[in-house]
Coordinates of N, CA, C and O in Angstrom, one line a residue:
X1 N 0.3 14.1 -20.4 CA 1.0 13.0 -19.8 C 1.8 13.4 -18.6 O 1.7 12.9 -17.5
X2 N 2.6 14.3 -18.9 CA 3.2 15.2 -17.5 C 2.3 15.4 -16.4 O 2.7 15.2 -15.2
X3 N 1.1 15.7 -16.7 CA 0.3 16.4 -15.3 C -0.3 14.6 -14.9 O -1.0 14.6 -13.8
X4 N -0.2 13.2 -15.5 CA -0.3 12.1 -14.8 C 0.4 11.7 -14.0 O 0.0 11.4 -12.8
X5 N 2.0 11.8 -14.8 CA 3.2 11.8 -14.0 C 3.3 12.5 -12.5 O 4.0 12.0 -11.7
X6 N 2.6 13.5 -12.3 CA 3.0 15.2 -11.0 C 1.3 14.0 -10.6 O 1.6 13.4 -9.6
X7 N 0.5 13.7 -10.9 CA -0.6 13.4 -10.3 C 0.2 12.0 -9.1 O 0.5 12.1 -7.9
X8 N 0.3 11.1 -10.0 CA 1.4 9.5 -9.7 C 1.7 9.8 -8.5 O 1.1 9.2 -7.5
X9 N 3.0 11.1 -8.4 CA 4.5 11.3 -7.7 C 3.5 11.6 -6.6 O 3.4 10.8 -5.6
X10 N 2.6 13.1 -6.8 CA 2.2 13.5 -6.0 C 1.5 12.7 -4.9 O 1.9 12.8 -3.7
X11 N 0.2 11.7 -5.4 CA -0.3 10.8 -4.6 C 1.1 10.0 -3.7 O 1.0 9.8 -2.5
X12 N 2.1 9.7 -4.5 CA 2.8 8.9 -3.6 C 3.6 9.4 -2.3 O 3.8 8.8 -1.3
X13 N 3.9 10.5 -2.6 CA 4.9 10.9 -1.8 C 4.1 11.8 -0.8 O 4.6 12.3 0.1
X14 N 2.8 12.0 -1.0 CA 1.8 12.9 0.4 C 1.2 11.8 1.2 O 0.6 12.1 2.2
X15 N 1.2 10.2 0.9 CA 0.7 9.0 1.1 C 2.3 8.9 2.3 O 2.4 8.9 3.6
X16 N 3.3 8.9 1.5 CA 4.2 8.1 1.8 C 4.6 9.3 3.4 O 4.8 9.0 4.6
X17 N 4.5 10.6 2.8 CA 4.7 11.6 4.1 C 3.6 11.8 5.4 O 3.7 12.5 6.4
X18 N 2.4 10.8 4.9 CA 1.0 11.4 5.7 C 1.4 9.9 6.8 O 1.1 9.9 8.0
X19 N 2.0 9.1 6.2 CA 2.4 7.8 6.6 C 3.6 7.8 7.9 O 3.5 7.1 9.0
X20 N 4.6 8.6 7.7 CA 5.3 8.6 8.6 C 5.1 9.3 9.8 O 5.5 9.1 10.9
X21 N 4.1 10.5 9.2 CA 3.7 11.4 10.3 C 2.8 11.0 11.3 O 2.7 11.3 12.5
X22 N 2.1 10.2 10.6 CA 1.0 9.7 11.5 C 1.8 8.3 13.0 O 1.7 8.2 14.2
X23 N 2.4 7.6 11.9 CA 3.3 6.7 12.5 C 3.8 7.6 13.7 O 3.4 7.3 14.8
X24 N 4.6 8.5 13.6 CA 5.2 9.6 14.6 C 4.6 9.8 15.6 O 5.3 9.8 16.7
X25 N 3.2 10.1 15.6 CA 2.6 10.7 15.8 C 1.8 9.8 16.5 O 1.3 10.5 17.4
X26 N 1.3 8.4 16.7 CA 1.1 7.4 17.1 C -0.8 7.5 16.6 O -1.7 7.0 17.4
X27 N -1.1 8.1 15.6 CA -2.2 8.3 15.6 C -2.8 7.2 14.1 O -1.9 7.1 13.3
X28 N -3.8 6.7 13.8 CA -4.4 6.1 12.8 C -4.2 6.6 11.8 O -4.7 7.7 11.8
X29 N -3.5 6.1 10.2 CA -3.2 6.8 8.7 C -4.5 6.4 8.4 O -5.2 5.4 8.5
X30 N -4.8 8.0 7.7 CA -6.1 8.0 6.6 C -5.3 8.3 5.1 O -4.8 9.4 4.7
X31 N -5.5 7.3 4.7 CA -5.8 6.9 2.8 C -6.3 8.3 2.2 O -5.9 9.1 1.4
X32 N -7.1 8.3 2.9 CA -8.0 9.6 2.1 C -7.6 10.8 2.1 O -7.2 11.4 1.1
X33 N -7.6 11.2 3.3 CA -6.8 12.6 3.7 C -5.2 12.8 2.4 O -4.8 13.7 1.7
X34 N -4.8 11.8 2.8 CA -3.5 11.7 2.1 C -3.6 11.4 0.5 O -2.5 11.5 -0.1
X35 N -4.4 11.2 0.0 CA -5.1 11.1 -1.3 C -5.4 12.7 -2.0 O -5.0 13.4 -3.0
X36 N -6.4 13.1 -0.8 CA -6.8 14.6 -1.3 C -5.9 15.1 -1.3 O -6.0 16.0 -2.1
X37 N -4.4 15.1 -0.4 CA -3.6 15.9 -0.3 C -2.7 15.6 -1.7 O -2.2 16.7 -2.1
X38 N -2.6 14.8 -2.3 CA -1.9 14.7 -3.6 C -2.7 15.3 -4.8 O -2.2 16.0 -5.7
X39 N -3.6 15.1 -4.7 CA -4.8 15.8 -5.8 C -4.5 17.3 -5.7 O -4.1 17.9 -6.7
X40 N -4.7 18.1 -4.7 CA -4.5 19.2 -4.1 C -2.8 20.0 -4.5 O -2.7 21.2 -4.6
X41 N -2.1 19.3 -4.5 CA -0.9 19.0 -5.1 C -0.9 19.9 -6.4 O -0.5 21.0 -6.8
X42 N -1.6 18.3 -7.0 CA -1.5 18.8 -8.6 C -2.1 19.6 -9.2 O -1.7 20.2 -10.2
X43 N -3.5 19.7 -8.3 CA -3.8 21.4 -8.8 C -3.0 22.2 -9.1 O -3.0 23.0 -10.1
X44 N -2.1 22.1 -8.0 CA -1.4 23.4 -7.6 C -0.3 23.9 -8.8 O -0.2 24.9 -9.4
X45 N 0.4 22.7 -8.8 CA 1.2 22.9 -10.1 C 0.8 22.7 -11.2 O 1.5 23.0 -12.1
X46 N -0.4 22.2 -11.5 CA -0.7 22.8 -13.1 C -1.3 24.2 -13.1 O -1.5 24.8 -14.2
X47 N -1.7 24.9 -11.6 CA -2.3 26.3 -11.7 C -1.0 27.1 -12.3 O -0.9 28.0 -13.2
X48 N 0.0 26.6 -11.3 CA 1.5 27.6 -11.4 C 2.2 27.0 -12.7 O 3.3 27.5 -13.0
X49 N 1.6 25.8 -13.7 CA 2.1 25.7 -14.8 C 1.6 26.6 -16.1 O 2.2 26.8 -17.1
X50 N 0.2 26.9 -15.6 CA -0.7 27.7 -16.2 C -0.3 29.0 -16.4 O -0.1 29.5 -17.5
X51 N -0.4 29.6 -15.0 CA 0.4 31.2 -14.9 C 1.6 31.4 -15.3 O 1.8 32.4 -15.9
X52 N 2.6 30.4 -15.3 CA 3.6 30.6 -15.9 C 3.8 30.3 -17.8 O 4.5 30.8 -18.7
X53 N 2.9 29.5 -17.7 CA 3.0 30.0 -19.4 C 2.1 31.2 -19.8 O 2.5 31.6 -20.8
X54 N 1.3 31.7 -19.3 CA 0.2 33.3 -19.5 C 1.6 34.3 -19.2 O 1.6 35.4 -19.7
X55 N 2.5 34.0 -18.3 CA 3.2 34.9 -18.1 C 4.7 35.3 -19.2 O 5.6 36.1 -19.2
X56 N 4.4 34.4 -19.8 CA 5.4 34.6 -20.7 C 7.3 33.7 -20.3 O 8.3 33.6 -20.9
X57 N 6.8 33.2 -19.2 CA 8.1 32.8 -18.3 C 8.7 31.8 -19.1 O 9.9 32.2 -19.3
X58 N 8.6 31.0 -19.5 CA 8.5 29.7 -20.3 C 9.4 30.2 -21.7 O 10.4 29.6 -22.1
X59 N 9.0 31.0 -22.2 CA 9.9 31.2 -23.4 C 11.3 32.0 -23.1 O 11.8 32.8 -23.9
X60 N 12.0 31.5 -22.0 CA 13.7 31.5 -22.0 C 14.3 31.0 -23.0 O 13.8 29.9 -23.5
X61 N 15.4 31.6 -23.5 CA 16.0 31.0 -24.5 C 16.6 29.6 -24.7 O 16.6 29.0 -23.6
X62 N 17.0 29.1 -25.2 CA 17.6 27.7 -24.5 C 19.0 27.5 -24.7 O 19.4 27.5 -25.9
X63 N 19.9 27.2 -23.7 CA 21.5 27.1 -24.4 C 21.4 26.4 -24.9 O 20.5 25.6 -24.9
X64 N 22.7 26.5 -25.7 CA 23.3 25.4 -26.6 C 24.7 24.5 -26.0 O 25.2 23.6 -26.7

């Protein structure tokens, strides 16, 4: 359910950044580009969610 949530955010917020830059930029927003760029995203952090649990990182203790 987490990696839908990081999927969601991600689409939105590389849409919402591909959006201003382009605006900036005075050039035509692609949907798509900015689509892949959120997918691309979430790879990323479920790769680095991945390694970090293989790495042992994850079992910090937890305060109380």
């Amino acid at each position: 359910m987490r990696y839908l949530v990081t999927l969601f955010w991600a689409i939105l917020l590389s849409n919402t950044a591909i959006f201003i830059i382009s605006a900036v930029d005075g050039v035509t927003f692609n949907a798509m580009l900015a689509t892949f760029f959120g997918v691309v995203i979430t790879i990323f952090i479920v790769l680095l969610d991945t390694l970090n649990q293989d790495m042992g990182i994850s079992d910090v203790a937890q305060e109380k």
